[in-house]
Coordinates of C-alpha atoms in Angstrom, one line a residue:
Chain A
X4 CA -0.1 0.0 0.0
X5 CA 1.3 3.5 -0.7
X6 CA 1.6 5.7 2.2
X7 CA -1.2 8.3 2.7
X8 CA 1.2 11.2 2.7
X9 CA 2.9 10.3 -0.3
X10 CA -0.4 10.0 -2.4
X11 CA -1.5 13.3 -0.9
X12 CA 1.8 14.8 -1.6
X13 CA 1.8 13.6 -5.3
X14 CA -1.7 14.6 -6.0
X15 CA -1.2 18.1 -4.7
X16 CA 2.1 18.8 -6.7
X17 CA 0.4 17.4 -9.9
X18 CA -2.6 19.6 -9.3
X19 CA -0.8 22.7 -8.6
X20 CA 1.4 22.4 -11.9
X21 CA -1.5 21.8 -13.8
X22 CA -3.5 24.7 -12.3
X23 CA -0.4 26.8 -13.0
X24 CA -0.3 25.6 -16.7
X25 CA -3.9 26.3 -17.2
X26 CA -3.9 29.7 -15.7
X27 CA -0.7 30.7 -17.5
X28 CA -2.2 29.5 -21.1
X29 CA -5.4 31.2 -20.5
X30 CA -3.9 34.5 -19.4
X31 CA -4.7 37.1 -22.1
X32 CA -7.0 34.5 -24.1
X33 CA -10.3 35.3 -22.5
X34 CA -11.3 38.3 -24.2
X35 CA -15.1 37.5 -24.2
X36 CA -17.5 34.7 -23.1
X37 CA -17.0 33.2 -26.5
X38 CA -13.5 32.4 -25.7
X39 CA -14.5 31.2 -22.4
X40 CA -17.2 28.6 -23.4
X41 CA -16.6 27.9 -27.1
X42 CA -12.9 28.9 -28.2
X43 CA -14.0 29.0 -31.8
X44 CA -11.9 27.7 -34.4
X45 CA -8.7 28.0 -31.9
X46 CA -7.3 24.2 -31.9
X47 CA -5.1 22.4 -34.6
X48 CA -5.4 18.7 -35.3
X49 CA -3.0 17.8 -32.6
X50 CA -4.8 19.6 -29.7
X51 CA -8.1 18.4 -31.0
X52 CA -7.2 15.0 -31.0
X53 CA -5.7 15.2 -27.2
X54 CA -8.6 17.1 -25.9
X55 CA -10.7 14.6 -27.1
X56 CA -8.8 11.6 -25.7
X57 CA -8.4 13.4 -22.4
X58 CA -11.9 14.6 -21.8
X59 CA -13.6 11.4 -22.2
X60 CA -11.0 9.1 -20.9
X61 CA -11.7 9.6 -17.1
X62 CA -10.6 7.4 -14.1
X63 CA -13.7 5.4 -15.0
X64 CA -11.7 3.5 -17.6
X65 CA -9.7 2.1 -14.7
X66 CA -13.0 0.6 -13.3
X67 CA -15.8 0.0 -15.7
X68 CA -13.7 -1.6 -18.7
X69 CA -11.8 -3.9 -16.0
X70 CA -15.3 -4.9 -14.5
X71 CA -16.4 -5.8 -17.9
X72 CA -13.4 -8.0 -18.7
X73 CA -13.4 -9.6 -15.1
X74 CA -17.1 -10.1 -14.9
X75 CA -19.2 -9.6 -18.1
X76 CA -17.5 -11.5 -20.6
X77 CA -13.7 -11.2 -20.8
X78 CA -12.0 -10.3 -23.7
X79 CA -15.0 -10.3 -26.1
X80 CA -16.8 -7.7 -23.5
X81 CA -13.6 -5.4 -23.4
X82 CA -13.4 -5.2 -27.2
X83 CA -17.2 -4.2 -27.2
X84 CA -16.6 -1.5 -24.7
X85 CA -13.7 -0.2 -26.9
X86 CA -15.6 -0.1 -29.9
X87 CA -18.4 1.6 -28.0
X88 CA -16.2 4.4 -27.0
X89 CA -15.0 4.8 -30.6
X90 CA -18.5 4.8 -32.3
X91 CA -19.6 8.4 -31.0
X92 CA -16.3 9.9 -32.0
X93 CA -16.5 8.4 -35.5
X94 CA -20.4 9.7 -35.4
X95 CA -19.2 13.2 -34.8
X96 CA -16.5 12.9 -37.4
X97 CA -19.5 13.0 -39.8
X98 CA -21.9 15.3 -37.7
X99 CA -19.3 17.8 -36.8
X100 CA -18.9 19.3 -40.2
X101 CA -22.5 19.3 -40.6
X102 CA -23.4 21.0 -37.3
X103 CA -20.5 23.5 -38.5
X104 CA -22.1 24.3 -41.6
X105 CA -25.5 24.6 -40.7
X106 CA -25.0 26.6 -37.2
X107 CA -21.6 28.4 -37.8
X108 CA -22.1 30.5 -34.6
X109 CA -23.4 27.7 -32.2
X110 CA -22.4 26.9 -28.6
X111 CA -24.4 24.0 -27.5
X112 CA -26.7 21.0 -28.6
X113 CA -29.4 22.4 -26.4
X114 CA -29.6 25.9 -28.3
X115 CA -29.8 23.6 -31.5
X116 CA -32.6 21.7 -29.9
X117 CA -34.6 24.7 -29.1
X118 CA -34.3 26.4 -32.7
X119 CA -34.8 23.2 -34.7
X120 CA -37.6 21.5 -32.4
X121 CA -39.0 24.0 -29.9
X122 CA -39.4 24.6 -26.2
X123 CA -40.5 21.1 -25.4
X124 CA -37.9 19.2 -27.0
X125 CA -35.2 21.8 -25.6
X126 CA -36.4 21.2 -22.3
X127 CA -36.2 17.3 -22.6
X128 CA -32.8 17.6 -24.0
X129 CA -31.5 20.1 -21.6
X130 CA -32.6 17.8 -18.6
X131 CA -31.1 14.6 -20.4
X132 CA -27.8 16.1 -21.2
X133 CA -27.3 17.9 -17.9
X134 CA -28.3 14.6 -15.8
X135 CA -25.9 12.6 -17.9
X136 CA -23.0 15.0 -17.5
X137 CA -23.5 15.5 -13.9
X138 CA -23.8 12.0 -13.3
X139 CA -20.3 11.4 -15.2
X140 CA -18.7 14.1 -13.1
X141 CA -19.8 13.2 -9.7
X142 CA -19.1 9.4 -10.7
X143 CA -15.5 10.7 -11.7
X144 CA -15.0 12.2 -8.5
X145 CA -16.4 9.1 -6.5
X146 CA -14.2 7.0 -8.3
X147 CA -11.0 8.8 -7.8
X148 CA -11.9 9.1 -4.0
X149 CA -12.5 5.4 -3.7
X150 CA -9.4 4.6 -5.5
X151 CA -7.2 6.9 -3.4
X152 CA -8.9 5.5 -0.2
X153 CA -8.2 1.8 -1.4
X154 CA -4.5 2.1 -2.4
X155 CA -3.5 4.9 -0.1
X156 CA -6.0 5.2 2.7
X157 CA -6.4 8.9 1.8
X158 CA -9.8 10.3 3.3
X159 CA -12.4 10.9 0.4
X160 CA -13.1 14.3 1.4
X161 CA -9.4 15.2 1.3
X162 CA -9.1 13.8 -2.4
X163 CA -12.3 15.4 -3.5
X164 CA -11.6 18.8 -2.1
X165 CA -8.3 19.0 -3.5
X166 CA -9.0 17.7 -7.0
X167 CA -12.4 19.7 -7.2
X168 CA -10.6 23.1 -5.7
X169 CA -7.6 23.1 -8.1
X170 CA -9.5 22.1 -11.2
X171 CA -12.1 24.9 -10.3
X172 CA -9.4 27.6 -10.0
X173 CA -8.0 27.1 -13.7
X174 CA -11.3 25.8 -15.3
X175 CA -13.2 28.9 -13.6
X176 CA -10.4 31.5 -14.6
X177 CA -9.4 29.9 -18.2
X178 CA -12.7 28.2 -19.2
X179 CA -12.4 26.1 -22.4
X180 CA -9.1 27.2 -23.6
X181 CA -7.6 26.4 -20.0
X182 CA -9.4 22.9 -20.4
X183 CA -8.0 22.1 -23.7
X184 CA -4.5 23.3 -23.1
X185 CA -4.1 21.0 -19.9
X186 CA -6.2 18.1 -21.8
X187 CA -3.3 18.0 -24.3
X188 CA -0.5 17.7 -21.9
X189 CA -2.6 15.4 -19.7
X190 CA -3.2 13.1 -22.8
X191 CA 0.5 13.2 -23.5
X192 CA 1.2 12.0 -20.1
X193 CA -1.9 9.4 -20.2
X194 CA -0.9 7.6 -23.3
X195 CA 2.9 6.4 -22.3
X196 CA 2.0 6.2 -18.6
X197 CA -0.7 3.6 -19.6
X198 CA 1.7 1.6 -21.9
X199 CA 4.3 1.6 -19.1
X200 CA 1.9 0.5 -16.5
X201 CA 0.7 -2.2 -18.9
X202 CA 4.4 -3.3 -19.7
X203 CA 5.3 -3.1 -15.9
X204 CA 2.2 -5.2 -15.0
X205 CA 3.4 -7.8 -17.6
X206 CA 7.1 -7.9 -16.4
X207 CA 5.7 -8.0 -12.7
X208 CA 3.4 -10.9 -13.3
X209 CA 5.9 -13.2 -15.2
X210 CA 5.6 -12.5 -19.0
X211 CA 2.5 -12.8 -21.2
X212 CA 2.8 -16.5 -21.3
X213 CA 2.4 -16.8 -17.7
X214 CA -0.5 -14.3 -17.8
X215 CA -2.2 -16.3 -20.3
X216 CA -1.8 -19.8 -18.6
X217 CA -3.0 -18.2 -15.3
X218 CA -6.0 -16.5 -16.9
X219 CA -7.0 -19.6 -18.9
X220 CA -6.8 -21.8 -15.9
X221 CA -9.2 -19.4 -14.0
X222 CA -11.6 -19.2 -16.9
X223 CA -11.1 -20.3 -20.6
X224 CA -14.0 -18.1 -21.7
X225 CA -12.0 -15.0 -20.7
X226 CA -9.7 -15.2 -23.5
X227 CA -12.5 -16.6 -26.0
X228 CA -13.3 -13.5 -28.3
X229 CA -16.3 -15.6 -29.5
X230 CA -17.8 -16.0 -26.1
X231 CA -21.3 -15.2 -26.6
X232 CA -22.1 -13.5 -22.9
X233 CA -19.1 -11.3 -23.8
X234 CA -20.2 -10.3 -27.3
X235 CA -23.7 -9.6 -26.0
X236 CA -22.5 -7.2 -23.4
X237 CA -20.1 -5.7 -25.8
X238 CA -23.1 -5.0 -28.2
X239 CA -25.5 -3.3 -25.7
X240 CA -22.8 -1.3 -23.8
X241 CA -21.7 0.0 -27.4
X242 CA -25.3 1.5 -28.0
X243 CA -25.4 2.7 -24.1
X244 CA -22.1 4.6 -24.7
X245 CA -23.1 5.9 -28.2
X246 CA -26.3 7.2 -26.7
X247 CA -24.7 8.9 -23.7
X248 CA -21.8 10.5 -25.7
X249 CA -24.1 11.9 -28.6
X250 CA -25.9 14.1 -25.9
X251 CA -22.6 15.1 -24.3
X252 CA -22.1 18.8 -24.8
X253 CA -18.4 18.2 -24.5
X254 CA -18.3 17.2 -28.1
X255 CA -20.1 20.1 -29.3
X256 CA -17.7 22.6 -27.7
X257 CA -14.8 20.8 -29.5
X258 CA -16.6 20.9 -32.8
X259 CA -16.4 24.5 -32.6
X260 CA -13.0 24.9 -30.9
X261 CA -11.3 22.8 -33.8
X262 CA -9.7 25.2 -36.5
X263 CA -11.8 23.9 -39.3
X264 CA -13.8 20.8 -40.6
X265 CA -10.8 19.0 -42.1
X266 CA -9.1 19.4 -38.6
X267 CA -12.1 18.3 -37.0
X268 CA -12.6 15.4 -39.0
X269 CA -9.0 13.9 -38.5
X270 CA -9.2 14.9 -34.9
X271 CA -12.1 12.9 -34.1
X272 CA -11.2 9.9 -36.3
X273 CA -7.7 9.7 -34.5
X274 CA -9.2 10.2 -31.0
X275 CA -11.7 7.3 -32.1
X276 CA -8.9 5.0 -32.8
X277 CA -6.8 6.0 -29.5
X278 CA -9.8 5.5 -27.2
X279 CA -10.6 2.2 -28.7
X280 CA -7.1 1.2 -27.7
X281 CA -7.0 2.7 -24.4
X282 CA -10.2 1.1 -23.2
X283 CA -9.1 -2.1 -24.6
X284 CA -6.0 -2.0 -22.8
X285 CA -7.6 -0.8 -19.5
X286 CA -10.0 -3.8 -19.8
X287 CA -7.3 -6.4 -20.0
X288 CA -6.5 -5.6 -16.6
X289 CA -9.6 -6.8 -15.6
X290 CA -9.2 -10.0 -17.4
X291 CA -5.6 -10.5 -16.0
X292 CA -6.9 -9.7 -12.6
X293 CA -9.2 -13.0 -12.7
X294 CA -6.0 -15.0 -13.1
X295 CA -3.8 -13.8 -10.1
X296 CA -6.2 -12.3 -7.2
X297 CA -9.4 -13.4 -5.9
X298 CA -12.1 -11.4 -7.9
X299 CA -15.5 -11.9 -6.8
X300 CA -18.0 -11.8 -9.9
X301 CA -21.4 -12.6 -8.3
X302 CA -23.3 -9.2 -8.1
X303 CA -25.4 -10.6 -5.6
X304 CA -22.6 -11.4 -3.1
X305 CA -21.5 -8.7 -0.4
X306 CA -18.0 -9.6 -1.5
X307 CA -18.5 -8.4 -5.1
X308 CA -15.4 -6.7 -6.1
X309 CA -15.1 -6.9 -9.9
X310 CA -16.0 -3.3 -10.0
X311 CA -12.5 -2.4 -8.8
X312 CA -10.6 -5.5 -10.1
X313 CA -7.8 -3.4 -11.3
X314 CA -7.3 -1.8 -8.0
X315 CA -7.3 -5.3 -6.2
X316 CA -4.7 -6.5 -8.7
X317 CA -2.8 -3.5 -8.0
X318 CA -2.6 -3.5 -4.2
X319 CA -2.1 -7.5 -4.2
X320 CA 0.4 -8.1 -7.1
X321 CA 2.2 -5.0 -8.2
X322 CA 5.3 -3.3 -6.7
X323 CA 4.9 0.0 -5.4
X324 CA 6.2 2.0 -8.6
X325 CA 3.5 0.7 -10.6
X326 CA 1.0 1.5 -7.9
X327 CA 2.3 5.1 -8.1
X328 CA 2.3 5.1 -11.9
X329 CA -1.5 4.1 -11.8
X330 CA -2.3 6.5 -9.1
X331 CA -0.6 9.4 -11.5
X332 CA -2.4 8.0 -14.5
X333 CA -5.7 7.8 -12.3
X334 CA -5.1 11.8 -11.3
X335 CA -4.6 12.8 -15.0
X336 CA -7.7 11.0 -16.2
X337 CA -9.9 12.4 -13.6
X338 CA -8.6 16.0 -13.9
X339 CA -8.8 16.1 -17.6
X340 CA -12.6 14.9 -17.6
X341 CA -13.5 17.0 -14.5
X342 CA -12.2 20.3 -16.1
X343 CA -13.9 19.3 -19.4
X344 CA -17.4 18.6 -17.5
X345 CA -17.2 21.6 -15.4
X346 CA -17.0 23.9 -18.4
X347 CA -19.2 21.9 -20.6
X348 CA -21.9 22.1 -17.8
X349 CA -21.4 25.8 -17.1
X350 CA -21.7 26.5 -21.2
X351 CA -24.7 24.9 -21.6
X352 CA -26.3 27.0 -19.2
X353 CA -24.5 30.1 -20.1
X354 CA -25.6 29.8 -23.8
X355 CA -29.0 30.1 -22.6
X356 CA -28.4 33.0 -20.4
X357 CA -29.3 35.8 -23.1
X358 CA -32.9 34.5 -23.1
X359 CA -33.2 34.7 -19.2
X360 CA -31.7 38.0 -18.6
X361 CA -32.4 41.4 -20.2
X362 CA -29.8 42.1 -22.7
X363 CA -26.6 41.0 -20.8
X364 CA -23.4 42.6 -21.6
X365 CA -20.6 40.3 -22.6
X366 CA -18.9 40.9 -19.1
X367 CA -22.2 39.7 -17.2
X368 CA -22.1 36.7 -19.3
X369 CA -18.6 35.8 -18.6
X370 CA -19.2 36.5 -14.9
X371 CA -22.0 34.1 -15.4
X372 CA -20.1 31.3 -16.9
X373 CA -17.4 31.4 -14.1
X374 CA -20.1 31.6 -11.2
X375 CA -21.8 28.7 -12.9
X376 CA -18.6 26.7 -13.2
X377 CA -18.1 27.2 -9.2
X378 CA -21.6 26.0 -8.5
X379 CA -21.0 22.9 -10.8
X380 CA -17.9 22.1 -9.1
X381 CA -19.1 22.6 -5.4
X382 CA -22.3 20.7 -6.6
X383 CA -20.5 17.5 -7.9
X384 CA -17.9 17.4 -5.0
X385 CA -21.1 17.3 -2.6
X386 CA -22.8 14.6 -4.6
X387 CA -19.6 12.6 -4.9
X388 CA -19.3 12.6 -1.0
X389 CA -22.9 11.8 -0.3
X390 CA -24.1 9.6 -2.8
X391 CA -22.1 6.7 -3.5
X392 CA -24.6 5.0 -5.5
X393 CA -24.3 7.5 -8.3
X394 CA -22.6 4.9 -10.4
X395 CA -26.0 2.9 -10.4
X396 CA -27.3 6.0 -12.3
X397 CA -24.9 6.1 -15.0
X398 CA -26.7 3.4 -17.1
X399 CA -30.0 5.1 -16.4
X400 CA -28.5 8.3 -17.9
X401 CA -27.2 6.3 -20.7
X402 CA -30.5 4.9 -21.4
X403 CA -32.1 8.4 -21.5
X404 CA -29.2 9.3 -24.1
X405 CA -29.9 6.0 -26.5
X406 CA -33.6 7.0 -26.3
X407 CA -32.7 10.7 -27.4
X408 CA -29.7 10.6 -29.8
X409 CA -31.3 9.7 -33.1
X410 CA -34.4 12.0 -32.4
X411 CA -32.4 14.9 -31.7
X412 CA -29.8 14.5 -34.6
X413 CA -32.0 13.6 -37.1
X414 CA -33.3 17.0 -37.5
X415 CA -29.7 18.2 -38.8
X416 CA -30.6 16.5 -42.0
X417 CA -34.4 15.9 -42.3
X418 CA -36.6 18.8 -43.2
X419 CA -39.7 16.6 -42.2
X420 CA -38.8 16.1 -38.6
X421 CA -41.1 18.1 -36.2
X422 CA -40.9 18.8 -32.6
X423 CA -43.7 16.9 -31.6
X424 CA -42.8 14.0 -33.7
X425 CA -39.3 13.7 -32.2
X426 CA -40.2 14.3 -28.5
X427 CA -43.0 11.5 -28.7
X428 CA -40.5 9.3 -30.4
X429 CA -37.8 9.8 -27.5
X430 CA -40.4 9.3 -24.7
X431 CA -41.9 6.3 -26.4
X432 CA -38.6 4.9 -27.0
X433 CA -37.6 5.7 -23.3
X434 CA -40.6 3.9 -21.9
X435 CA -39.6 0.6 -24.0
X436 CA -36.2 0.9 -22.5
X437 CA -37.6 1.3 -19.0
X438 CA -39.7 -1.7 -19.2
X439 CA -36.6 -3.7 -19.6
X440 CA -34.4 -1.7 -17.4
X441 CA -32.8 -4.1 -14.6
X442 CA -32.3 -0.9 -12.3
X443 CA -34.1 -2.0 -9.0
X444 CA -35.2 1.6 -8.3
X445 CA -36.8 1.9 -11.8
X446 CA -38.2 -1.8 -11.5
X447 CA -40.0 -1.3 -8.2
X448 CA -41.5 2.1 -9.3
X449 CA -42.9 0.3 -12.6
X450 CA -43.9 -2.9 -10.7
X451 CA -46.0 -0.9 -8.4
X452 CA -48.2 0.6 -11.4
X453 CA -51.7 -1.0 -12.1
X454 CA -51.8 -3.4 -15.1
X455 CA -48.4 -2.3 -16.1
X456 CA -46.9 -4.1 -13.2
X457 CA -48.2 -7.6 -13.9
X458 CA -47.2 -7.2 -17.4
X459 CA -43.4 -6.4 -17.0
X460 CA -41.2 -8.6 -19.2
X461 CA -38.0 -10.1 -17.6
X462 CA -35.5 -7.1 -17.2
X463 CA -32.5 -7.3 -19.6
X464 CA -30.0 -4.2 -20.6
X465 CA -29.8 -5.6 -24.0
X466 CA -33.4 -5.3 -24.8
X467 CA -33.6 -2.1 -22.8
X468 CA -30.9 -0.3 -24.7
X469 CA -31.7 -1.7 -28.4
X470 CA -35.4 -1.2 -27.7
X471 CA -34.9 2.4 -26.5
X472 CA -32.4 3.2 -29.5
X473 CA -34.4 1.3 -32.3
X474 CA -38.0 2.3 -31.4
X475 CA -37.1 6.2 -31.0
X476 CA -35.1 5.9 -34.4
X477 CA -37.9 4.4 -36.0
X478 CA -40.7 6.5 -34.7
X479 CA -38.5 9.5 -35.8
X480 CA -38.3 8.5 -39.3
X481 CA -42.0 7.6 -39.4
X482 CA -43.3 10.8 -37.8
X483 CA -41.1 12.6 -40.0
X484 CA -42.3 11.2 -43.0
X485 CA -46.0 11.7 -41.8
X486 CA -45.9 15.3 -40.6
X487 CA -43.3 16.6 -43.1
X488 CA -42.5 19.6 -41.1
X489 CA -40.7 21.2 -44.4
X490 CA -38.3 23.0 -42.0
X491 CA -35.8 25.5 -43.7
X492 CA -32.2 24.6 -42.0
X493 CA -31.0 28.1 -43.0
X494 CA -33.2 29.4 -40.1
X495 CA -30.8 27.7 -37.9
X496 CA -28.0 30.2 -38.9
X497 CA -30.1 33.0 -38.6
X498 CA -31.5 32.1 -35.2
X499 CA -28.3 31.1 -33.3
X500 CA -26.0 33.9 -33.1
X501 CA -22.7 34.6 -31.2
X502 CA -22.9 35.7 -27.6
X503 CA -20.5 38.6 -27.7
X504 CA -22.2 40.2 -31.1
X505 CA -19.2 39.4 -33.1
X506 CA -19.6 37.1 -36.4
X507 CA -18.5 33.6 -36.8
X508 CA -17.0 32.5 -40.2
X509 CA -20.0 31.3 -42.5
X510 CA -19.9 27.5 -42.9
X511 CA -20.7 28.1 -46.7
X512 CA -23.7 26.7 -48.6
X513 CA -26.4 24.8 -46.4
X514 CA -27.4 21.6 -48.3
X515 CA -30.5 19.3 -47.3
Chain B
X2 CA -3.5 -25.4 -29.3
X3 CA -2.6 -23.9 -26.0
X4 CA 0.9 -22.8 -27.3
X5 CA -0.9 -21.1 -30.4
X6 CA -3.5 -19.1 -28.2
X7 CA -0.9 -18.1 -26.0
X8 CA 1.0 -16.8 -28.7
X9 CA -2.1 -15.1 -30.2
X10 CA -2.4 -13.6 -26.7
X11 CA 1.0 -12.3 -26.6
X12 CA 0.9 -10.7 -30.1
X13 CA -2.5 -9.0 -29.4
X14 CA -1.1 -7.4 -25.9
X15 CA 2.0 -6.1 -27.4
X16 CA 0.2 -4.9 -30.4
X17 CA -2.3 -2.8 -28.5
X18 CA 0.7 -1.6 -26.3
X19 CA 2.8 -0.7 -29.5
X20 CA -0.3 1.1 -31.0
X21 CA -0.9 3.3 -27.9
X22 CA 2.8 4.4 -28.0
X23 CA 2.4 4.8 -31.7
X24 CA -0.4 7.0 -31.4
X25 CA 1.6 8.9 -28.5
X26 CA 4.7 9.5 -30.9
X27 CA 2.3 10.7 -34.0
X28 CA 0.7 13.2 -31.7
X29 CA 3.7 14.6 -30.7
X30 CA 4.7 14.9 -34.3
X31 CA 1.6 16.6 -35.2
X32 CA 1.2 19.0 -31.9
X33 CA 4.6 20.1 -32.9
X34 CA 3.7 20.8 -36.6
X35 CA 0.6 22.8 -35.3
X36 CA 2.9 25.0 -32.9
X37 CA 5.4 25.5 -35.8
X38 CA 8.2 23.7 -33.6
X39 CA 8.9 21.2 -36.3

C-alpha cells in the first residue's frame, strides 16, 4: 500500500502544476464569453485529438472496462467496450462538419434543440444532457476518491476537495481554453503512462505466457473472443455509450473549437482509434486480475469486487512503483475529465442566459459562466461525497441518451422532423427501454403501477438499450415522413448567433 | 493449441501497447507541427 502522505503529496503537486499551466495559458486569451465557452476555430489537429482523448477518458476506464473484462465476458466484452467508445467519435467526425455548416455561430446542443424543435424538446434534451454530464462528473470524483482510499488510505473528502478545488481554479479562470490546453498535456502523459503501466504489469506478473496460462486456468471463456455472453454485453454497452456520448455537450464545444472541418474530421477519427485502444488495454487488466487475485464476480454477493478489479490486482500483486504510476494515471484521467465537464455544464447554461436575462453584456455573461462553473464544481464534490450509489445512475443516464440520440440529431438532415414527432419518439423509446431496464429503483416503481406492473417482461440490458434506440429511431423516421414539417435549415444560422455580437465565419452553402 | 493461443494473446497485448505508443509519438509530431516547432 502506498503511504497516505506520499499519495496526497503527489496529488497536490500534480494539481498545482496543472493549475499553474492552465492559468498561464489562458492569461490574455479570454477576451469574451465566446473564448470562455467555445474557443472557436482555435485548435489544430493535435490539440483537437488530445482534448478528445483526455475529455472522455476519465478514471472510469480503470474501473468499468476492467469490471467488464473480469465479470461480464472477458476479452469479448472488453472489445465491445472499446468499440462503443470509438463509435460516438466516428459519428461526430461526420456530424461535426454538418453542425458547423448549419450553425456556424453555435455553442451547445440545447440551443440547436430549441431552434430546430422548439421549447418542449429543448427542455427534454437539456434535462437529459445535464443529468448525464453531472452523473459522469460526480462518478469521476467518486471513482478517484474510492481509488485513493483503497490504495493509499486517503480520506475521501481530502481527495475530492483537492481535485475539485484546483481544477475549479484553472477552469473557472481560463474556461474551455485552459481545459483544452491542460487536456493536451494530460493526454500526452496518459498515453505513455498507460503503456508503461501495462508493460510493468506484464513483467511483474512473469510475462504474457504466464498471464495467459493463469487466466486460462481461472476461466477459459475470459480469453475467448467469440464468447457469447461477452459479445452480448459488448453489443449493448456500445449502444449505451453511443447514446450517452451523442448528447454530451463536450463534443459540441470541441466541434467549434477545432480550426476547421478537415481538422475536426481527422481529430475525431484519430481520437476514436486511440480511445478504442485505451479502453481495450484498461479492460485487459480486469481479465488479467481474474488469473492472479480473488475477484468475486457474483453481483449478489456482498464481497463483489469486480468493479475494482484493477485496484485489487494493483494492491495485491504489483510493486509500489506501478501503483504510483497508476495513481498518477488516475489523477490525470480525472482532472482532464472534470475540467471538461465543469466547463461543458457551465457552457450549456451560459448559452441560454441571453434568453433569461435582459440584454446581458459580455462581461455579465463571462461572470455568469464563471459563477456557474463554481456552482457545478461544488455540487459535484458534494454529491460525490454523499451519494456513493451515483454509479448506479450512470446506466440510467445512458438509457436516456439512447432514447434521445437519433430524434435529436436526425433534424440536422431531415426537413420533415418536427418537435412534437421527435419528442414523442424519444419518450416512447424511453418507455420501452425502461420496461426492460434492470435498475432496482426503476423496476420497483414500474412494478407498483396497476396493469403495467403485472405485464412487465424480464429485465435485460440488451433489450432495454436496443429497444430504446431502435424504437425512438424508427418512430422519428416514421413521424418525419408523416408530418413532413418542411423545415428550412438556413433558419438555424439566422436564429443562433454569437453571444458577444461578433460574427463567426460562415460555414458555406447549406444543403439538405 | 494452448501454445498457439498463448502466442496470439502475447501478440495482441504487445500490438495494443505498441499502437498506444505509436499514437503518442504521432501526436507529438502533429502537435509540434501545429505549433510550428517542427
